[in-house]
Coordinates of C-alpha atoms in Angstrom, one line a residue:
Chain A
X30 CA 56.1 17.1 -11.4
X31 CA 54.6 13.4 -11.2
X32 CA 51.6 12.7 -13.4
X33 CA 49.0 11.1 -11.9
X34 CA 47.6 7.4 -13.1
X35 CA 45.0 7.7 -15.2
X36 CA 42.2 4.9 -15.1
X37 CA 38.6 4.2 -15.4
X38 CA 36.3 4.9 -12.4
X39 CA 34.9 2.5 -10.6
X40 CA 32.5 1.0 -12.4
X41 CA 33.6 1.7 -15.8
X42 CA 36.8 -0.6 -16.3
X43 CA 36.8 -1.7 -19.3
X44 CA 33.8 0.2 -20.5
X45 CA 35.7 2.2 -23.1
X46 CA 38.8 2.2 -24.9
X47 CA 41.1 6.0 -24.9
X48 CA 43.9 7.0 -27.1
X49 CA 43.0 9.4 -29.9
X50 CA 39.8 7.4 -31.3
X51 CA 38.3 6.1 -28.1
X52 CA 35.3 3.9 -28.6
X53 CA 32.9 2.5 -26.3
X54 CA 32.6 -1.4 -25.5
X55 CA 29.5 -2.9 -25.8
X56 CA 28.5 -6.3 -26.3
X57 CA 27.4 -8.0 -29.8
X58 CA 25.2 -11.3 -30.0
X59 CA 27.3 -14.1 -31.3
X60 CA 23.9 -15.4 -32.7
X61 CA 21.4 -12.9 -33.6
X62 CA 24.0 -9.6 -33.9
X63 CA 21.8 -7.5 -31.5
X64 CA 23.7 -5.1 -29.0
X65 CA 24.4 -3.9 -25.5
X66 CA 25.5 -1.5 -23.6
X67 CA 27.0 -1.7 -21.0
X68 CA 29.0 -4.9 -21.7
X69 CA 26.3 -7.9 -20.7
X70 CA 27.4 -11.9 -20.4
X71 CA 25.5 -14.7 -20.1
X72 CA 22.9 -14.6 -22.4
X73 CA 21.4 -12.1 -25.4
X74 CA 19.1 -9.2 -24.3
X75 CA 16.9 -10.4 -26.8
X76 CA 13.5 -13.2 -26.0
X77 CA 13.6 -14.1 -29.8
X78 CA 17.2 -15.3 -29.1
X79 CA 18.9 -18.1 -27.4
X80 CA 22.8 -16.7 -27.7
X81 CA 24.9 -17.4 -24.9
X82 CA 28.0 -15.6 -26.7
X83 CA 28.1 -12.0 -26.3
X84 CA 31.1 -10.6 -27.9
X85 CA 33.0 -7.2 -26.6
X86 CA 32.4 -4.6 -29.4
X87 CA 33.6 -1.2 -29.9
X88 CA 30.5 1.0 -30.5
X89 CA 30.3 3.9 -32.9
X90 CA 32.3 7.0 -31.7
X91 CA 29.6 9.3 -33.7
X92 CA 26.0 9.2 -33.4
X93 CA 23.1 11.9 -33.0
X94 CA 21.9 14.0 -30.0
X95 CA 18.4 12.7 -28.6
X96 CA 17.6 14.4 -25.9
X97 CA 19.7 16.3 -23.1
X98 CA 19.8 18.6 -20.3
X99 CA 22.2 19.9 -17.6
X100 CA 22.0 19.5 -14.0
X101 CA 22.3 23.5 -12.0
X102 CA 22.8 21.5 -8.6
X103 CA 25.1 19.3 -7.1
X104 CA 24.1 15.8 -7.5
X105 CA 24.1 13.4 -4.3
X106 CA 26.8 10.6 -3.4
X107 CA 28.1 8.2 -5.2
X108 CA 28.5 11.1 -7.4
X109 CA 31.7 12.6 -6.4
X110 CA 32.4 16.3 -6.3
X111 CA 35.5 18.1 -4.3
X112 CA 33.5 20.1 -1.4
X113 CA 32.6 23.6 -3.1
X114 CA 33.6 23.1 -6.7
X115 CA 30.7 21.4 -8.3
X116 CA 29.9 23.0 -11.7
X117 CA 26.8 22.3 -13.2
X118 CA 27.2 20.1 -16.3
X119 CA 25.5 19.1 -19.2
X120 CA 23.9 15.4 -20.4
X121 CA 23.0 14.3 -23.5
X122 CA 21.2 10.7 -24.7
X123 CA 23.1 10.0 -28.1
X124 CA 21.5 7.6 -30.5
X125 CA 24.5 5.4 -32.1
X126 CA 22.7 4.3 -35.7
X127 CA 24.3 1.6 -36.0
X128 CA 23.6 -0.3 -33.1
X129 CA 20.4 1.0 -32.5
X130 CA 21.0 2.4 -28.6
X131 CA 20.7 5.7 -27.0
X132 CA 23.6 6.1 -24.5
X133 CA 23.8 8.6 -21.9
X134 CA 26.8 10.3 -20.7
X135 CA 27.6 14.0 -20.2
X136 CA 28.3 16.8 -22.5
X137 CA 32.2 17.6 -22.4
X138 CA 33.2 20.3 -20.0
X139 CA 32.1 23.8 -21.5
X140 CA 29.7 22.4 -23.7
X141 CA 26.3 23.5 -22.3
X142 CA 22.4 23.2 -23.2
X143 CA 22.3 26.4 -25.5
X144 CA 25.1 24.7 -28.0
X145 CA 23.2 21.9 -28.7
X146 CA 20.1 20.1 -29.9
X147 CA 18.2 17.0 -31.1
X148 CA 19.6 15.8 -34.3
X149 CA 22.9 17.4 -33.6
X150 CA 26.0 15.1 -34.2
X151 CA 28.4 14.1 -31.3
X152 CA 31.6 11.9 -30.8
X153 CA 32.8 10.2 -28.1
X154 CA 35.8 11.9 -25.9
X155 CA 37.4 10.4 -22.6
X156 CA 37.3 13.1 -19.4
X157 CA 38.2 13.5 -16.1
X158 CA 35.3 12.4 -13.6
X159 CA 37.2 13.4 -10.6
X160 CA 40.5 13.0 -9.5
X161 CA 41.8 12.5 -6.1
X162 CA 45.6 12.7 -4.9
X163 CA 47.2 9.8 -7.1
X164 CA 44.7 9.4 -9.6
X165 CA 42.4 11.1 -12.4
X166 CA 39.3 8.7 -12.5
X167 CA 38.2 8.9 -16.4
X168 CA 34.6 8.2 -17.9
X169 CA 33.1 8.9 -21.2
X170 CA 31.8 12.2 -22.4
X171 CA 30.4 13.8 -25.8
X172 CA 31.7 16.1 -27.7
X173 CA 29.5 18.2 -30.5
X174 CA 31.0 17.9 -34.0
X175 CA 29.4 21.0 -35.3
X176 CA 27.6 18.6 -37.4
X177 CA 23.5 19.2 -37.3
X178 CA 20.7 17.5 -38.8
Chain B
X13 CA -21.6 -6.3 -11.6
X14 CA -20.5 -9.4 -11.9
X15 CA -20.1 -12.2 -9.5
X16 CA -16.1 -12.6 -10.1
X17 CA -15.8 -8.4 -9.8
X18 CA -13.4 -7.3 -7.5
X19 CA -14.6 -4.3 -5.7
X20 CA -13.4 -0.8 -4.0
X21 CA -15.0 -0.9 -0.5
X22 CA -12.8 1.6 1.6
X23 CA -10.4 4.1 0.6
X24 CA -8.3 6.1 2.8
X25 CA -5.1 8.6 3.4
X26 CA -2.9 10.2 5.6
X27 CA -2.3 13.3 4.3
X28 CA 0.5 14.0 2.4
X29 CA 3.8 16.6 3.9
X30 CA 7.0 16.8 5.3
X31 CA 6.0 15.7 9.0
X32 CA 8.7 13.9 9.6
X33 CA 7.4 10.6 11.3
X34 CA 7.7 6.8 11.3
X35 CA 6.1 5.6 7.8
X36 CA 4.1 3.2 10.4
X37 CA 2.0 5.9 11.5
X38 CA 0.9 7.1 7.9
X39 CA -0.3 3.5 6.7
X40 CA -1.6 3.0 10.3
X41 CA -3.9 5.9 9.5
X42 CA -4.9 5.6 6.1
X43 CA -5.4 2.2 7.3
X44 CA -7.8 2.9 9.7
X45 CA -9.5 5.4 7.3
X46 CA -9.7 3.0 4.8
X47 CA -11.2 0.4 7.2
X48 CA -13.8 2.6 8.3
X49 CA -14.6 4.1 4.7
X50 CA -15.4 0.4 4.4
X51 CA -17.5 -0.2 7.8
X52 CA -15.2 -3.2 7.7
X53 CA -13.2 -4.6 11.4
X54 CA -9.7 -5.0 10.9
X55 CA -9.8 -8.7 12.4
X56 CA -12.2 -9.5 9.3
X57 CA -9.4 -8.7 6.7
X58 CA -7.8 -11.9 5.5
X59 CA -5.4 -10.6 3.2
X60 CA -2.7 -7.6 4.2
X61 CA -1.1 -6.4 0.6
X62 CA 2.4 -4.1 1.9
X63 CA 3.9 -1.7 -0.8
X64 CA 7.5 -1.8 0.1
X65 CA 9.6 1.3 0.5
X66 CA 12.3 2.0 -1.2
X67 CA 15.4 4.4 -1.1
X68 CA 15.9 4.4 -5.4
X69 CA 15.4 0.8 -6.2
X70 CA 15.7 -0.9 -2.8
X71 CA 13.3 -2.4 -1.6
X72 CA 13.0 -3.0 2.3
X73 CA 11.9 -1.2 5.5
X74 CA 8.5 -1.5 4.6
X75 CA 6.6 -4.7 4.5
X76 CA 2.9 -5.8 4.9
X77 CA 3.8 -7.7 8.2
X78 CA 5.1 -4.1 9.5
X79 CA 1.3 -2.9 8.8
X80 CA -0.3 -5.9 10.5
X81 CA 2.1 -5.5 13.1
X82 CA 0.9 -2.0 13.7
X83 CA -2.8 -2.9 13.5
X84 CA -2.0 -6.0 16.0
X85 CA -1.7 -9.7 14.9
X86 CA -4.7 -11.2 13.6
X87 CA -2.8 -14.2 12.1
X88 CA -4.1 -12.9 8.6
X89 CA -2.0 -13.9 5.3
X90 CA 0.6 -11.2 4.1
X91 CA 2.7 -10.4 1.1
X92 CA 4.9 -7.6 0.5
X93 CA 5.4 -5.8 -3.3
X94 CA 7.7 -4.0 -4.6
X95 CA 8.0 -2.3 -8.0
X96 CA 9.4 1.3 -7.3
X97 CA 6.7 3.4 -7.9
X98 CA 4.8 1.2 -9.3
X99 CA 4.7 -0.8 -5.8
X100 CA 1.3 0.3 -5.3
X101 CA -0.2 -1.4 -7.8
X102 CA 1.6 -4.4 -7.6
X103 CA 0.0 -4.9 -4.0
X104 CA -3.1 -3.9 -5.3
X105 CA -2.9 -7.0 -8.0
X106 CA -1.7 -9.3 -5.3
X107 CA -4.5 -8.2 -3.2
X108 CA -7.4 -8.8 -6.5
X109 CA -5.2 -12.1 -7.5
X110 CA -6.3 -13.7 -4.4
X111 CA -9.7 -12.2 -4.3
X112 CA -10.4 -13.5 -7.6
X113 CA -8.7 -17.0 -7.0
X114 CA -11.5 -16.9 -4.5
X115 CA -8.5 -17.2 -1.8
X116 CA -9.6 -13.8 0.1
X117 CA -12.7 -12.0 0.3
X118 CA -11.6 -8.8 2.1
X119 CA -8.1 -7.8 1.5
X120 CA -6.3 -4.3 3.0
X121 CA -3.4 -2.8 0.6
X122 CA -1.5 -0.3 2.3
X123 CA 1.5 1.9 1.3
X124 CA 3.3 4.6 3.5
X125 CA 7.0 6.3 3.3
X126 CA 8.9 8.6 5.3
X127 CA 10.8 10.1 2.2
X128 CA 14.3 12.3 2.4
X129 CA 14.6 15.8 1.4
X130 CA 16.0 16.5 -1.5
X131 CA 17.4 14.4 -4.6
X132 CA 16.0 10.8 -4.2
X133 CA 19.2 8.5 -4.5
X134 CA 20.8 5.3 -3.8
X135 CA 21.7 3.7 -0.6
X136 CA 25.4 4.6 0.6
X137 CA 28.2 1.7 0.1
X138 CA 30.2 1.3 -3.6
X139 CA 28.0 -0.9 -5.4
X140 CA 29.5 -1.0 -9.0
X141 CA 27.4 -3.7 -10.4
X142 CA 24.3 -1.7 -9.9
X143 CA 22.8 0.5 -12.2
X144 CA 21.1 2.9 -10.3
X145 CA 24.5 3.3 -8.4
X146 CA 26.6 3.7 -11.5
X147 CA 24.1 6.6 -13.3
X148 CA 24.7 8.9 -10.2
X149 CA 28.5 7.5 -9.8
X150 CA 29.2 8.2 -13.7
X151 CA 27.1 10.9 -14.6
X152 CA 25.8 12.8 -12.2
X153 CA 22.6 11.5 -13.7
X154 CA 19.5 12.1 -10.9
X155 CA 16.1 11.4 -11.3
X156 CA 15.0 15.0 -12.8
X157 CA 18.1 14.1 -15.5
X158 CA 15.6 11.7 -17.2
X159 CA 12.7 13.8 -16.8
X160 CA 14.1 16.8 -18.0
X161 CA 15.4 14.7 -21.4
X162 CA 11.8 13.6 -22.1
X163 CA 11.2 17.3 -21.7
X164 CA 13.7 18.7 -24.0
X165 CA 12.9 16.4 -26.6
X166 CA 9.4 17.3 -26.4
X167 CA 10.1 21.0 -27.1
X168 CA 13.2 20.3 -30.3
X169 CA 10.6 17.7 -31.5
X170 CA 6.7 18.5 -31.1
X171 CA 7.4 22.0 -30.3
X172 CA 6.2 22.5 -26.7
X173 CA 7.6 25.8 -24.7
X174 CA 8.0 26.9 -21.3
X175 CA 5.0 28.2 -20.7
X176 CA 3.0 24.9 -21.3
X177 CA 4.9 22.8 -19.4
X178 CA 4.6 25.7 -16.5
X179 CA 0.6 25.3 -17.0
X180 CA 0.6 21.7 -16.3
X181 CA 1.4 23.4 -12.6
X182 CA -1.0 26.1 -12.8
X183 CA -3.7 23.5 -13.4
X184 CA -2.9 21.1 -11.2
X185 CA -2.2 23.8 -8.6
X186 CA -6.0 24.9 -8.8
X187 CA -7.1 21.2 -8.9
X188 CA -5.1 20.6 -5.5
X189 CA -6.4 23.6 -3.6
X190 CA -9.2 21.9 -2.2
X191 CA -8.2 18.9 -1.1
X192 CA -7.3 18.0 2.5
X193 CA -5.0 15.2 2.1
X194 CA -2.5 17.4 -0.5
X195 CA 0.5 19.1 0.2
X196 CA 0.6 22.0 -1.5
X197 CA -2.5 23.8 -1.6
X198 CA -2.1 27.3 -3.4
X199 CA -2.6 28.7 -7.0
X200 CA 0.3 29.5 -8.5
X201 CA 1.0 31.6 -11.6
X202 CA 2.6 30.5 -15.1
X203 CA 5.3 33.9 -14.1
X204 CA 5.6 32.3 -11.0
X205 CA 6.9 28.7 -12.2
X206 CA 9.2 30.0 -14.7
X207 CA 10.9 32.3 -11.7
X208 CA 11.6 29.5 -10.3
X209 CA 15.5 28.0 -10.2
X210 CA 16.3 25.9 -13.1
X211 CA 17.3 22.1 -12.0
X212 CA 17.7 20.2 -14.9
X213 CA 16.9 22.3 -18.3
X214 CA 14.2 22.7 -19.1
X215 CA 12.4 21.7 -16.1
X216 CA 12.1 24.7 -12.9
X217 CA 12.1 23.8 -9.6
X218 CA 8.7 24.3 -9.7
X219 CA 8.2 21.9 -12.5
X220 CA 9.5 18.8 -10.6
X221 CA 8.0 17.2 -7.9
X222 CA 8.9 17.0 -4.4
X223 CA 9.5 14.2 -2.1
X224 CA 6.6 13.7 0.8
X225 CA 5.7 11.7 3.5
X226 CA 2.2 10.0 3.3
X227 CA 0.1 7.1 3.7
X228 CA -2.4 5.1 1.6
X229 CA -5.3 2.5 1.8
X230 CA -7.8 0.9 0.5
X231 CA -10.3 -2.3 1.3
X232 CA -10.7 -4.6 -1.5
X233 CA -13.3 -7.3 -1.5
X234 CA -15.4 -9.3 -4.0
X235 CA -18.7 -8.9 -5.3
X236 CA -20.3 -11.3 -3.1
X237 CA -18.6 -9.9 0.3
X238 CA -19.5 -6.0 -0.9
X239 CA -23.6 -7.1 -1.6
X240 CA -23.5 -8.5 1.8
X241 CA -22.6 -5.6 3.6
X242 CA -25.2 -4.1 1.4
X243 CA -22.8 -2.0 -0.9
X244 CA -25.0 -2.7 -4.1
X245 CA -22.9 0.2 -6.5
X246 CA -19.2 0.0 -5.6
X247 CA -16.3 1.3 -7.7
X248 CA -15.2 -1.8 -9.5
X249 CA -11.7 -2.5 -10.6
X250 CA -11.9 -3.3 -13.9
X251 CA -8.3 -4.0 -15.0
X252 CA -4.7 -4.1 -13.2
X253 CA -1.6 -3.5 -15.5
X254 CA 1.9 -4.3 -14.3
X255 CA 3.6 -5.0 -17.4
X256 CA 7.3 -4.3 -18.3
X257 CA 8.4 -4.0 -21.5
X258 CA 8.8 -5.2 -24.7
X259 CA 12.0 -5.5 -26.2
X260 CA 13.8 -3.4 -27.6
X261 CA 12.5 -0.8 -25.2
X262 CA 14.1 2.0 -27.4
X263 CA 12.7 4.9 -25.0
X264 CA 16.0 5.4 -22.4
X265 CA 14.6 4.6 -18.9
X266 CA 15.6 5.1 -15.6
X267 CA 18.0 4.5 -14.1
X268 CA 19.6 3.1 -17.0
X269 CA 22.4 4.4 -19.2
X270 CA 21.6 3.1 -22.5
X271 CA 18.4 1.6 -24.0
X272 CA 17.9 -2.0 -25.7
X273 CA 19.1 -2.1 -29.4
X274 CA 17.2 -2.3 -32.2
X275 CA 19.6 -2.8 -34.7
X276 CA 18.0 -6.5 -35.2
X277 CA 14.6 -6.3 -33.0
X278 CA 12.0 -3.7 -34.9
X279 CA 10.8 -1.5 -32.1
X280 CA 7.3 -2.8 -30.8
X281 CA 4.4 -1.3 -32.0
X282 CA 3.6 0.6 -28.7
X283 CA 6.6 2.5 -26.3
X284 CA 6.6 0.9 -22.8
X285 CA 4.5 3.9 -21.0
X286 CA 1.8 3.6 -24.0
X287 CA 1.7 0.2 -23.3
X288 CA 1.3 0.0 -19.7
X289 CA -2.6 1.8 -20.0
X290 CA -3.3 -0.3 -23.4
X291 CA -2.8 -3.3 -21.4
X292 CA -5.8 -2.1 -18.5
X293 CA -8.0 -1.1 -21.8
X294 CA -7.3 -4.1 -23.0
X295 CA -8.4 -6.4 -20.1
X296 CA -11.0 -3.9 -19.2
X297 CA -12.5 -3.8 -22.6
X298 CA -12.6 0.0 -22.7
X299 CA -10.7 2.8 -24.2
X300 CA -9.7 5.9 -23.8
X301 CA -12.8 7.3 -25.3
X302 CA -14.9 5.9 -22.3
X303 CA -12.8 8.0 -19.6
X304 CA -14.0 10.6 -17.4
X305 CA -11.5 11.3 -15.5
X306 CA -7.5 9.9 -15.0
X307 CA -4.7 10.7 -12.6
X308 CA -1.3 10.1 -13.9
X309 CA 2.0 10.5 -12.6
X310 CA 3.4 13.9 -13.2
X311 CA 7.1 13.1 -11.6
X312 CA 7.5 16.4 -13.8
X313 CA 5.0 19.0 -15.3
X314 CA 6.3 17.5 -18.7
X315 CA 6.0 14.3 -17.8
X316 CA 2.2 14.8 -17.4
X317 CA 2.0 15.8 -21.5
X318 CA 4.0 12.3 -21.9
X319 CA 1.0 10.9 -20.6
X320 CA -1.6 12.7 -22.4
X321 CA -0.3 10.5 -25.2
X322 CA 0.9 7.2 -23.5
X323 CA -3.3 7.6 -22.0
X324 CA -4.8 8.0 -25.6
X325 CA -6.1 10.9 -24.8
X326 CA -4.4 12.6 -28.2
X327 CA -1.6 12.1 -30.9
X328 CA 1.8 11.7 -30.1
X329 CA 2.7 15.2 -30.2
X330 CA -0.5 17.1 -29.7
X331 CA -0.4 17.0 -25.4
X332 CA 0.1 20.6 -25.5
X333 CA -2.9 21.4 -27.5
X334 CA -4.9 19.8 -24.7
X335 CA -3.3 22.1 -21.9
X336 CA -3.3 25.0 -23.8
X337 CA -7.3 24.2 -25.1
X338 CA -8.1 23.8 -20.8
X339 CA -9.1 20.0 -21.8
X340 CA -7.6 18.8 -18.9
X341 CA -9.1 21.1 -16.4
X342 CA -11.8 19.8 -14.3
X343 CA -15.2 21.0 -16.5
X344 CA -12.9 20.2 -19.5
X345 CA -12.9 17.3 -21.8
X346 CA -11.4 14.8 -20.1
X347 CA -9.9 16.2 -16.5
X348 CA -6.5 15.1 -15.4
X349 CA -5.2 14.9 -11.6
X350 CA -8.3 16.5 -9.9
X351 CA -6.6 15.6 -7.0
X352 CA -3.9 18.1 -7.9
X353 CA -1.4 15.6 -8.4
X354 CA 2.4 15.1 -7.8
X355 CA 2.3 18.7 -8.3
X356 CA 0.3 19.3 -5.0
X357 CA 1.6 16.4 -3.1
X358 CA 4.7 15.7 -3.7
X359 CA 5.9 11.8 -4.4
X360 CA 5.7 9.1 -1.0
X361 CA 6.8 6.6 -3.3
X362 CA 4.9 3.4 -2.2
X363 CA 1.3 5.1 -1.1
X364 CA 1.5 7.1 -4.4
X365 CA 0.1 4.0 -7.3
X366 CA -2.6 3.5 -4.1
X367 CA -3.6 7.1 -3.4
X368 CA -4.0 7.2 -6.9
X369 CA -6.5 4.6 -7.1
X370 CA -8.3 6.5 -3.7
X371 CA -8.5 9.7 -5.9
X372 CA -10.8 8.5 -8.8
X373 CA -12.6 6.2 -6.1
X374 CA -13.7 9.0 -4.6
X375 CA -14.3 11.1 -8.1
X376 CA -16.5 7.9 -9.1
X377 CA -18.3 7.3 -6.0
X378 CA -19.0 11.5 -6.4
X379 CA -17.1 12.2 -3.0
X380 CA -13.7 14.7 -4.7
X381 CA -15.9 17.5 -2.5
X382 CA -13.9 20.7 -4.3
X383 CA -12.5 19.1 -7.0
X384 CA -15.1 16.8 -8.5
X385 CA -15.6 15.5 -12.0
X386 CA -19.5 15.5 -12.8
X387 CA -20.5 12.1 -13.6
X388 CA -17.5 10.4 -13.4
X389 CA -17.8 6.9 -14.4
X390 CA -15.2 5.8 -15.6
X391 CA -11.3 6.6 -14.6
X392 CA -7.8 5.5 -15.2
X393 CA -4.5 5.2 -13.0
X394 CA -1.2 5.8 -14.9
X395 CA 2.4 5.0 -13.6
X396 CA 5.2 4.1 -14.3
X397 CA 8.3 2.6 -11.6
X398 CA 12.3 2.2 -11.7
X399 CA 13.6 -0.6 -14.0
X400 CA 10.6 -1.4 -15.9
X401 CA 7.7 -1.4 -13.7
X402 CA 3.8 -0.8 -15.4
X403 CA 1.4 0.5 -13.1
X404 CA -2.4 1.2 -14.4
X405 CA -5.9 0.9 -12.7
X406 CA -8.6 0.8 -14.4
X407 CA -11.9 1.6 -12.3
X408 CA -15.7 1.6 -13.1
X409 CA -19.2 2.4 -11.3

């Protein structure tokens, strides 16, 4: 049996890190320490700051539940779904204390909107998107910890 | 009203559906409703504003030439705005700008779409760099996603339920039913919303609002050009607000997939969509306390709480106590959407910031026949577009 390759989707290379503690890769201001996510160059989010040196930065694999939801039908193109298999799936925004972002990203398969809810704490897992013939296209997900708030 | 006013003379729609026809021919209408409302020629406008269309953040299709075009060349000046849902707005500020610069003295703004069925999303083609493209591509994350997360955290945080996000609908249901230019006219029942499918918990199919066609106008002019066509009392805008935000803008916002930090920047002191309407109160010098009537932009039934707050109308958290109290009703406190809103029309992304500004128009001028606010005098616009676009009207008589 040949395994297939295993890479980020398009649009997410280099947008994570996997192996058994994946993180997130943001961005941190050489100058003023502030954060981003997704990775930005070029210059720092930030007007009070004139940083041109934004750093890659793994971001905080835990953080707390904001807000989610779930989506019952099947989304449109570019989102990808084999013809009559889409499962609904849900999302959650995830505050990350530490660097002061929300990030959004969807609830790990079989997680659903009645097992979670604000406060509760999450960690970052790496999924399958969608996979085609040679290759399982991976994104980030969340995971609930069982840790609430 | 003062000499550098900028004035309401003519208002106009096509109304809103699912007809299925070139945009052209809804701005051509409202157009020439809006014209007429004013008892103004077409060949006297000097200034043609266009809100762009868009397909989820593009702009295109839609200009203010394509207008002009329609209504035949006059050689007038043009522009062309876009700011997602917020476009509206923007053309109605490029429209006062030049009116105030004393540039214009009678300026049409006109907005029309032809929208798709279904989900609102990007235009085909892999476009990685893109954030609108890479929320759909990564996580399935449609437009009713974000709504629905303001919802939720509504209800784990402040409490709300089901059933008062599902009267936002009944309400606004009844406020639609008489007026010609909705949609959707018919009452509906709080039983009946929550029947309906879930899309994106919490928020009911019922809860979320569809995607129209429809068209938009209205006749701007100054003080001076309104008194001599003997309009002595028109609706005057008072303020235009088309700000973004402030950074960090903590509150995550379409269509992107994180927020700013503020793990060094301290939050401002106001959230973007509280901000957009301080800024109109501001330059208006009134407040919330001086409104008779508003229409905001109730993308979702919760969304419409959201701006209960972002308004002033209440507290952060106490929306609810307004719906649930009938405050919000027309004959209540402060009505909201008399002209039935998303709810009853559905969004037609580019006329929507315009019709907006037609609806209390007409409540202030005493013309909302079915739905009208006694003694409006005094009534705000709220809206909000894709990647950080303000959008608030504030209009006095």
């Amino acid at each position: 049996m040949t395994t297939k390759d295993r890479a980020p989707a398009l649009g997410a290379d280099g947008w994570f890190t996997t192996g058994d503690d994946p993180h997130l890769i943001g961005s941190r201001c050489d100058a003023c320490g502030t954060y981003a996510f997704p990775k930005r160059s070029g210059w720092c989010p930030s007007p009070a700051c004139r940083g041109t040196e934004l750093i890659d930065t793994p971001l905080s694999r835990r953080g707390r539940i904001w807000s989610y939801t779930d989506a019952q039908y099947q989304p449109p193109a570019p989102f990808v779904c084999p013809p009559d298999a889409f499962e609904p799936f849900a999302i959650a925004a995830v505050e990350l204390e530490a660097e002061g972002l929300v990030v959004l990203g969807q609830l790990v398969p079989g997680v659903g909107v009645n097992d979670v809810k604000v406060g509760d704490e999450v960690e970052l897992a790496i999924g399958v998107l969608f996979a085609d013939d040679t290759r399982e296209h991976l994104v980030w997900q969340w995971r609930p910890t069982g840790g609430t708030r | 009203m003062s000499t550098d006013d900028v004035v309401v003379l003519g208002a106009g729609m096509h109304p809103w559906g699912k007809w299925g026809r070139n945009f052209v021919e809804y701005g051509l209408a409202a157009a020439r409703t809006a014209l007429d409302d004013a008892g103004v020629e077409w060949s006297d406008i000097d200034f043609v504003s266009g809100s762009s269309t868009m397909r989820n953040g593009y702009p295109g299709y839609v200009a203010g030439a394509t207008f002009a075009q329609a209504l035949g060349w006059t050689g007038c000046r043009v522009a062309s705005s876009y700011a997602a849902c917020a476009s509206g707005a923007t053309a109605i500020e490029a429209a006062r700008m030049r009116i105030l610069a004393g540039r214009s003295d009678v300026a049409l703004v006109v907005g029309a779409d032809t929208t798709p069925k279904g989900f609102l999303a990007p235009n085909a083609g892999d476009r990685p760099d893109d954030p609108d493209w890479l929320r759909f591509r990564l996580g399935g994350i449609t437009n009713p996603s974000y709504f629905a997360l303001y919802a939720r955290r509504r209800m784990d945080v402040f409490g709300d339920t089901d059933e008062d996000f599902a009267a936002v609908k009944v309400k606004n249901a009844r406020h639609g039913l008489g007026n010609p230019n909705a949609r959707y006219r018919a009452e509906t029942s709080v039983e009946e919303v929550l029947a309906s499918p879930m899309v994106a918990n919490p928020l009911r199919l019922l809860e979320i609002c569809a995607t129209s066609d429809g068209g938009a106008a209205l006749v701007l002019c100054s003080a001076d050009y309104a008194r001599s066509h003997g309009v002595i009392d028109p609706v005057r805008v008072a303020a235009v607000s088309t700000v973004t935000p402030t950074y960090p803008n903590t509150i995550i916002e379409m269509p992107n997939l994180a927020t700013d930090s503020s793990a060094v920047a301290t939050a401002p002191e106001r959230p973007f969509k509280a901000s957009i309407a301080h800024a109109a109160y501001e330059e208006a010098g009134v407040g919330p306390e001086d409104l008779d009537v508003a229409e905001v932009y109730d993308l979702s039934c919760a969304l419409e709480l959201d701006w209960y707050e972002d308004i002033g109308l209440c507290a952060p958290g106490d929306a609810a106590k307004l719906i649930r109290n009938g405050d919000t009703m027309i004959g209540g406190r402060i009505p909201v959407n008399p002209s039935g809103g998303l709810a009853c029309f559905g969004e037609a992304v580019p006329a929507q910031a315009i019709a907006q500004v037609c609806e209390v128009t007409w409540q202030l001028r005493g013309q909302a026949a079915g739905r009208q606010v006694d003694g409006a005098k005094v009534g705000i616009t709220a809206n909000q577009g894709l990647f950080g676009h303000g959008s608030s009207v504030l209009l006095v008589r």
